[in-house]
Amino acid sequence: MFPVSLTGPSLTLREMQPDDVEALHSVYGDATTVEHLSFTPRTVTQCSTVIDSAVQDAQTDPRTVYMLAAEFDGRLVGAARMAQDERPHSAQIGFAIRHDLWGRGLGAELVELLLRLGFEQLRYARIWGARSPENPASQAVMNRAGMVEEGRIRRHLRTDTGWRDSIVHSVLCDEWSA
Ligand SMILES: CC(C)(COP(=O)(O)OP(=O)(O)OC[C@H]1O[C@@H](n2cnc3c(N)ncnc32)[C@H](O)[C@@H]1OP(=O)(O)O)[C@@H](O)C(=O)NCCC(=O)NCCS
């Protein structure tokens, strides 16, 4: 599906574009924002590479990766990713909001938009996310979106500080539509 454009009360979920690079860097370049993610703060060049890949993925047919911008007030303030699993009924999400905007409901709205995209438009049967056990904000937004905790993947990720477990959340299409 291309292009994605979904609007909620505050955010628009849309395709990434090359001139998003500085705004993406203000999200992915921030140490606090990426503390619980699988990577260290990204440089501007790395953010540019992320956008190049997003643009390329958006042209793939069939499309399996949606790396999208969350726009607020005309500017990218967050990043959202939905990647189809090997089993094509299921997809994993990831999301981040710029640090200075935390606590205003944007994270919850972003996850809602991703679930709308995944269930209403892409027709997935299951959508899941994996968070750090030490990430209560991610836990709160996924719980609020109806993504129940499924369990723990031990040693899921290797970060620069060592192994990290993940807590998996998921929601099924029939749960979501109810
Ligand atoms: C997760 C994230 C997107 C949430 O964004 P946000 O805009 O602050 O989200 P919201 O304002 O919608 O909600 C934040 C929720 O977290 C809760 N929260 C935040 N910090 C918390 C803490 N330290 N302890 C407990 N709850 C916390 C808030 O109370 C709120 O829950 P509520 O709506 O039930 O009250 C944001 O923190 C972020 O970008 N984090 C870095 C990237 C990341 O961790 N992504 C998730 C990867 S799985």
mmCIF file of C-alpha atoms and ligand atoms in Angstrom:
data_model
loop_
_atom_site.group_PDB
_atom_site.id
_atom_site.type_symbol
_atom_site.label_atom_id
_atom_site.label_comp_id
_atom_site.label_asym_id
_atom_site.label_seq_id
_atom_site.Cartn_x
_atom_site.Cartn_y
_atom_site.Cartn_z
ATOM 1 C CA MET A 1 0.000 0.000 0.000
ATOM 2 C CA PHE A 2 1.319 3.442 -0.951
ATOM 3 C CA PRO A 3 1.123 6.187 0.113
ATOM 4 C CA VAL A 4 0.049 5.842 3.745
ATOM 5 C CA SER A 5 -1.880 8.810 5.109
ATOM 6 C CA LEU A 6 -3.897 8.373 8.283
ATOM 7 C CA THR A 7 -4.985 11.180 10.542
ATOM 8 C CA GLY A 8 -5.958 11.185 14.211
ATOM 9 C CA PRO A 9 -6.886 14.048 16.544
ATOM 10 C CA SER A 10 -3.310 15.402 16.690
ATOM 11 C CA LEU A 11 -1.082 13.286 14.465
ATOM 12 C CA THR A 12 -0.859 12.291 10.838
ATOM 13 C CA LEU A 13 0.857 9.059 9.941
ATOM 14 C CA ARG A 14 2.494 9.515 6.550
ATOM 15 C CA GLU A 15 5.369 8.374 4.373
ATOM 16 C CA MET A 16 8.858 9.591 5.261
ATOM 17 C CA GLN A 17 10.521 12.012 2.886
ATOM 18 C CA PRO A 18 14.126 13.171 2.426
ATOM 19 C CA ASP A 19 13.570 16.568 4.064
ATOM 20 C CA ASP A 20 12.480 14.850 7.317
ATOM 21 C CA VAL A 21 16.103 14.128 8.165
ATOM 22 C CA GLU A 22 16.711 16.882 10.750
ATOM 23 C CA ALA A 23 13.370 16.229 12.429
ATOM 24 C CA LEU A 24 14.050 12.485 12.517
ATOM 25 C CA HIS A 25 17.427 13.217 14.056
ATOM 26 C CA SER A 26 15.700 15.123 16.861
ATOM 27 C CA VAL A 27 13.943 11.817 17.697
ATOM 28 C CA TYR A 28 16.527 9.112 16.923
ATOM 29 C CA GLY A 29 19.546 11.254 17.828
ATOM 30 C CA ASP A 30 18.353 11.744 21.392
ATOM 31 C CA ALA A 31 19.955 9.494 24.021
ATOM 32 C CA THR A 32 16.901 9.453 26.317
ATOM 33 C CA THR A 33 14.557 8.517 23.490
ATOM 34 C CA VAL A 34 16.634 5.573 22.303
ATOM 35 C CA GLU A 35 17.587 4.377 25.805
ATOM 36 C CA HIS A 36 15.244 1.376 25.570
ATOM 37 C CA LEU A 37 15.551 0.787 21.831
ATOM 38 C CA SER A 38 17.853 -1.627 20.034
ATOM 39 C CA PHE A 39 20.281 1.045 18.850
ATOM 40 C CA THR A 40 22.420 3.905 20.154
ATOM 41 C CA PRO A 41 21.664 7.538 19.189
ATOM 42 C CA ARG A 42 21.698 7.940 15.418
ATOM 43 C CA THR A 43 23.765 10.552 13.604
ATOM 44 C CA VAL A 44 22.237 12.783 10.936
ATOM 45 C CA THR A 45 23.864 10.569 8.305
ATOM 46 C CA GLN A 46 22.355 7.455 9.853
ATOM 47 C CA CYS A 47 18.942 9.157 9.928
ATOM 48 C CA SER A 48 19.347 9.944 6.267
ATOM 49 C CA THR A 49 20.052 6.260 5.600
ATOM 50 C CA VAL A 50 16.925 5.306 7.569
ATOM 51 C CA ILE A 51 14.877 7.608 5.333
ATOM 52 C CA ASP A 52 16.485 6.281 2.140
ATOM 53 C CA SER A 53 15.553 2.736 3.219
ATOM 54 C CA ALA A 54 12.034 3.872 4.130
ATOM 55 C CA VAL A 55 11.568 5.394 0.669
ATOM 56 C CA GLN A 56 12.909 2.227 -0.960
ATOM 57 C CA ASP A 57 10.729 -0.076 1.190
ATOM 58 C CA ALA A 58 7.697 2.015 0.282
ATOM 59 C CA GLN A 59 8.231 1.166 -3.402
ATOM 60 C CA THR A 60 8.599 -2.579 -2.860
ATOM 61 C CA ASP A 61 5.778 -4.732 -4.167
ATOM 62 C CA PRO A 62 4.461 -6.510 -2.182
ATOM 63 C CA ARG A 63 5.312 -4.041 0.533
ATOM 64 C CA THR A 64 6.234 -5.584 3.871
ATOM 65 C CA VAL A 65 7.876 -2.687 5.730
ATOM 66 C CA TYR A 66 6.220 0.609 6.630
ATOM 67 C CA MET A 67 8.673 3.060 8.152
ATOM 68 C CA LEU A 68 6.530 6.129 8.665
ATOM 69 C CA ALA A 69 6.579 9.670 9.986
ATOM 70 C CA ALA A 70 4.270 10.883 12.748
ATOM 71 C CA GLU A 71 3.542 14.486 11.890
ATOM 72 C CA PHE A 72 2.308 17.091 14.358
ATOM 73 C CA ASP A 73 1.832 20.738 13.435
ATOM 74 C CA GLY A 74 3.387 20.169 10.001
ATOM 75 C CA ARG A 75 6.593 18.561 11.257
ATOM 76 C CA LEU A 76 7.831 15.031 11.923
ATOM 77 C CA VAL A 77 7.774 14.468 15.698
ATOM 78 C CA GLY A 78 7.874 10.699 15.758
ATOM 79 C CA ALA A 79 8.752 7.558 13.891
ATOM 80 C CA ALA A 80 6.638 4.440 13.516
ATOM 81 C CA ARG A 81 7.477 1.130 11.922
ATOM 82 C CA MET A 82 5.318 -1.822 10.980
ATOM 83 C CA ALA A 83 7.129 -4.821 9.579
ATOM 84 C CA GLN A 84 5.373 -7.939 8.333
ATOM 85 C CA ASP A 85 6.612 -11.209 9.810
ATOM 86 C CA GLU A 86 7.675 -14.247 7.827
ATOM 87 C CA ARG A 87 4.157 -15.522 8.476
ATOM 88 C CA PRO A 88 2.271 -12.852 6.564
ATOM 89 C CA HIS A 89 -0.761 -12.572 8.845
ATOM 90 C CA SER A 90 1.321 -10.926 11.550
ATOM 91 C CA ALA A 91 3.375 -7.753 11.891
ATOM 92 C CA GLN A 92 5.573 -6.097 14.499
ATOM 93 C CA ILE A 93 5.358 -2.428 15.397
ATOM 94 C CA GLY A 94 7.891 0.009 16.818
ATOM 95 C CA PHE A 95 7.372 3.670 17.666
ATOM 96 C CA ALA A 96 9.015 6.747 19.174
ATOM 97 C CA ILE A 97 7.986 10.325 19.908
ATOM 98 C CA ARG A 98 10.297 13.308 20.308
ATOM 99 C CA HIS A 99 11.309 13.581 23.955
ATOM 100 C CA ASP A 100 10.043 17.105 24.667
ATOM 101 C CA LEU A 101 6.532 16.063 23.589
ATOM 102 C CA TRP A 102 6.193 13.039 25.881
ATOM 103 C CA GLY A 103 3.224 12.807 28.214
ATOM 104 C CA ARG A 104 0.643 14.534 25.987
ATOM 105 C CA GLY A 105 -1.031 11.437 24.586
ATOM 106 C CA LEU A 106 0.872 11.415 21.283
ATOM 107 C CA GLY A 107 2.425 7.995 21.895
ATOM 108 C CA ALA A 108 -0.990 6.453 22.545
ATOM 109 C CA GLU A 109 -2.358 8.103 19.414
ATOM 110 C CA LEU A 110 0.560 6.884 17.328
ATOM 111 C CA VAL A 111 -0.013 3.273 18.392
ATOM 112 C CA GLU A 112 -3.741 3.659 17.620
ATOM 113 C CA LEU A 113 -2.907 4.898 14.116
ATOM 114 C CA LEU A 114 -0.533 1.976 13.563
ATOM 115 C CA LEU A 115 -3.232 -0.492 14.616
ATOM 116 C CA ARG A 116 -5.730 1.175 12.279
ATOM 117 C CA LEU A 117 -3.253 0.854 9.439
ATOM 118 C CA GLY A 118 -2.432 -2.749 10.275
ATOM 119 C CA PHE A 119 -5.950 -4.046 10.835
ATOM 120 C CA GLU A 120 -8.183 -1.874 8.648
ATOM 121 C CA GLN A 121 -5.936 -1.381 5.654
ATOM 122 C CA LEU A 122 -3.331 -4.160 5.676
ATOM 123 C CA ARG A 123 -5.677 -6.779 7.162
ATOM 124 C CA TYR A 124 -3.217 -8.358 9.566
ATOM 125 C CA ALA A 125 -4.614 -10.869 12.059
ATOM 126 C CA ARG A 126 -2.085 -10.094 14.781
ATOM 127 C CA ILE A 127 0.058 -7.098 15.648
ATOM 128 C CA TRP A 128 2.746 -7.234 18.277
ATOM 129 C CA GLY A 129 5.451 -5.137 19.855
ATOM 130 C CA ALA A 130 8.445 -5.939 22.035
ATOM 131 C CA ARG A 131 9.557 -3.535 24.735
ATOM 132 C CA SER A 132 12.264 -3.369 27.331
ATOM 133 C CA PRO A 133 11.134 -4.635 30.750
ATOM 134 C CA GLU A 134 12.334 -1.224 32.023
ATOM 135 C CA ASN A 135 10.118 0.833 29.695
ATOM 136 C CA PRO A 136 6.894 1.739 31.567
ATOM 137 C CA ALA A 137 5.809 4.384 29.026
ATOM 138 C CA SER A 138 5.829 1.818 26.222
ATOM 139 C CA GLN A 139 4.026 -0.641 28.495
ATOM 140 C CA ALA A 140 1.362 1.999 29.231
ATOM 141 C CA VAL A 141 0.698 2.963 25.618
ATOM 142 C CA MET A 142 0.524 -0.650 24.402
ATOM 143 C CA ASN A 143 -1.746 -1.685 27.284
ATOM 144 C CA ARG A 144 -3.970 1.303 26.603
ATOM 145 C CA ALA A 145 -4.245 0.239 22.943
ATOM 146 C CA GLY A 146 -5.401 -3.223 24.041
ATOM 147 C CA MET A 147 -2.059 -4.910 23.386
ATOM 148 C CA VAL A 148 -1.907 -7.519 26.120
ATOM 149 C CA GLU A 149 1.317 -8.842 27.583
ATOM 150 C CA GLU A 150 2.139 -12.253 26.093
ATOM 151 C CA GLY A 151 5.358 -13.025 27.860
ATOM 152 C CA ARG A 152 9.057 -12.482 27.995
ATOM 153 C CA ILE A 153 11.655 -13.196 25.333
ATOM 154 C CA ARG A 154 14.859 -13.805 27.235
ATOM 155 C CA ARG A 155 18.060 -12.414 25.728
ATOM 156 C CA HIS A 156 16.060 -10.967 22.867
ATOM 157 C CA LEU A 157 18.556 -8.242 21.989
ATOM 158 C CA ARG A 158 22.232 -7.635 22.316
ATOM 159 C CA THR A 159 22.802 -3.951 23.119
ATOM 160 C CA ASP A 160 26.051 -2.110 23.778
ATOM 161 C CA THR A 161 25.545 -2.750 27.504
ATOM 162 C CA GLY A 162 24.781 -6.471 27.192
ATOM 163 C CA TRP A 163 21.821 -8.788 26.681
ATOM 164 C CA ARG A 164 18.314 -7.422 26.964
ATOM 165 C CA ASP A 165 15.072 -9.297 27.545
ATOM 166 C CA SER A 166 11.861 -8.092 25.899
ATOM 167 C CA ILE A 167 8.252 -8.146 27.028
ATOM 168 C CA VAL A 168 5.959 -8.953 24.108
ATOM 169 C CA HIS A 169 2.542 -7.330 23.749
ATOM 170 C CA SER A 170 -0.012 -8.248 21.085
ATOM 171 C CA VAL A 171 -3.541 -7.615 19.901
ATOM 172 C CA LEU A 172 -5.637 -9.686 17.500
ATOM 173 C CA CYS A 173 -7.874 -8.188 14.809
ATOM 174 C CA ASP A 174 -11.096 -9.456 16.398
ATOM 175 C CA GLU A 175 -10.094 -8.063 19.798
ATOM 176 C CA TRP A 176 -9.308 -4.748 18.169
ATOM 177 C CA SER A 177 -12.548 -4.469 16.236
ATOM 178 C CA ALA A 178 -14.521 -5.333 19.381
HETATM 179 C C1 LIG B 1 6.764 5.232 24.517
HETATM 180 C C2 LIG B 1 6.498 6.655 24.016
HETATM 181 C C3 LIG B 1 6.245 6.617 22.502
HETATM 182 C C4 LIG B 1 5.278 7.205 24.728
HETATM 183 O O1 LIG B 1 5.023 8.487 24.168
HETATM 184 P P1 LIG B 1 4.132 9.573 24.941
HETATM 185 O O2 LIG B 1 3.755 10.593 23.936
HETATM 186 O O3 LIG B 1 4.799 10.036 26.160
HETATM 187 O O4 LIG B 1 2.883 8.675 25.306
HETATM 188 P P2 LIG B 1 1.523 9.087 26.019
HETATM 189 O O5 LIG B 1 1.600 10.510 26.488
HETATM 190 O O6 LIG B 1 0.420 8.713 25.099
HETATM 191 O O7 LIG B 1 1.437 8.081 27.229
HETATM 192 C C5 LIG B 1 2.529 7.857 28.052
HETATM 193 C C6 LIG B 1 2.072 6.857 29.102
HETATM 194 O O8 LIG B 1 3.217 6.373 29.775
HETATM 195 C C7 LIG B 1 3.048 6.561 31.148
HETATM 196 N N1 LIG B 1 4.378 6.732 31.696
HETATM 197 C C8 LIG B 1 5.353 7.538 31.235
HETATM 198 N N2 LIG B 1 6.444 7.415 32.000
HETATM 199 C C9 LIG B 1 6.136 6.511 32.961
HETATM 200 C C10 LIG B 1 6.837 5.960 34.053
HETATM 201 N N3 LIG B 1 8.103 6.305 34.309
HETATM 202 N N4 LIG B 1 6.209 5.051 34.831
HETATM 203 C C11 LIG B 1 4.931 4.673 34.570
HETATM 204 N N5 LIG B 1 4.215 5.165 33.534
HETATM 205 C C12 LIG B 1 4.817 6.069 32.749
HETATM 206 C C13 LIG B 1 2.176 7.772 31.251
HETATM 207 O O9 LIG B 1 1.537 7.859 32.515
HETATM 208 C C14 LIG B 1 1.180 7.498 30.144
HETATM 209 O O10 LIG B 1 0.256 6.508 30.520
HETATM 210 P P3 LIG B 1 -1.299 6.845 30.720
HETATM 211 O O11 LIG B 1 -1.748 7.440 29.426
HETATM 212 O O12 LIG B 1 -1.907 5.527 31.022
HETATM 213 O O13 LIG B 1 -1.329 7.821 31.838
HETATM 214 C C15 LIG B 1 7.694 7.597 24.351
HETATM 215 O O14 LIG B 1 7.963 7.498 25.727
HETATM 216 C C16 LIG B 1 8.943 7.286 23.562
HETATM 217 O O15 LIG B 1 9.099 7.711 22.428
HETATM 218 N N6 LIG B 1 9.868 6.511 24.165
HETATM 219 C C17 LIG B 1 11.125 6.201 23.519
HETATM 220 C C18 LIG B 1 10.953 5.173 22.423
HETATM 221 C C19 LIG B 1 10.299 3.918 22.954
HETATM 222 O O16 LIG B 1 10.590 3.478 24.056
HETATM 223 N N7 LIG B 1 9.427 3.338 22.123
HETATM 224 C C20 LIG B 1 8.733 2.112 22.430
HETATM 225 C C21 LIG B 1 9.522 0.979 21.930
HETATM 226 S S1 LIG B 1 8.673 -0.573 22.225
#
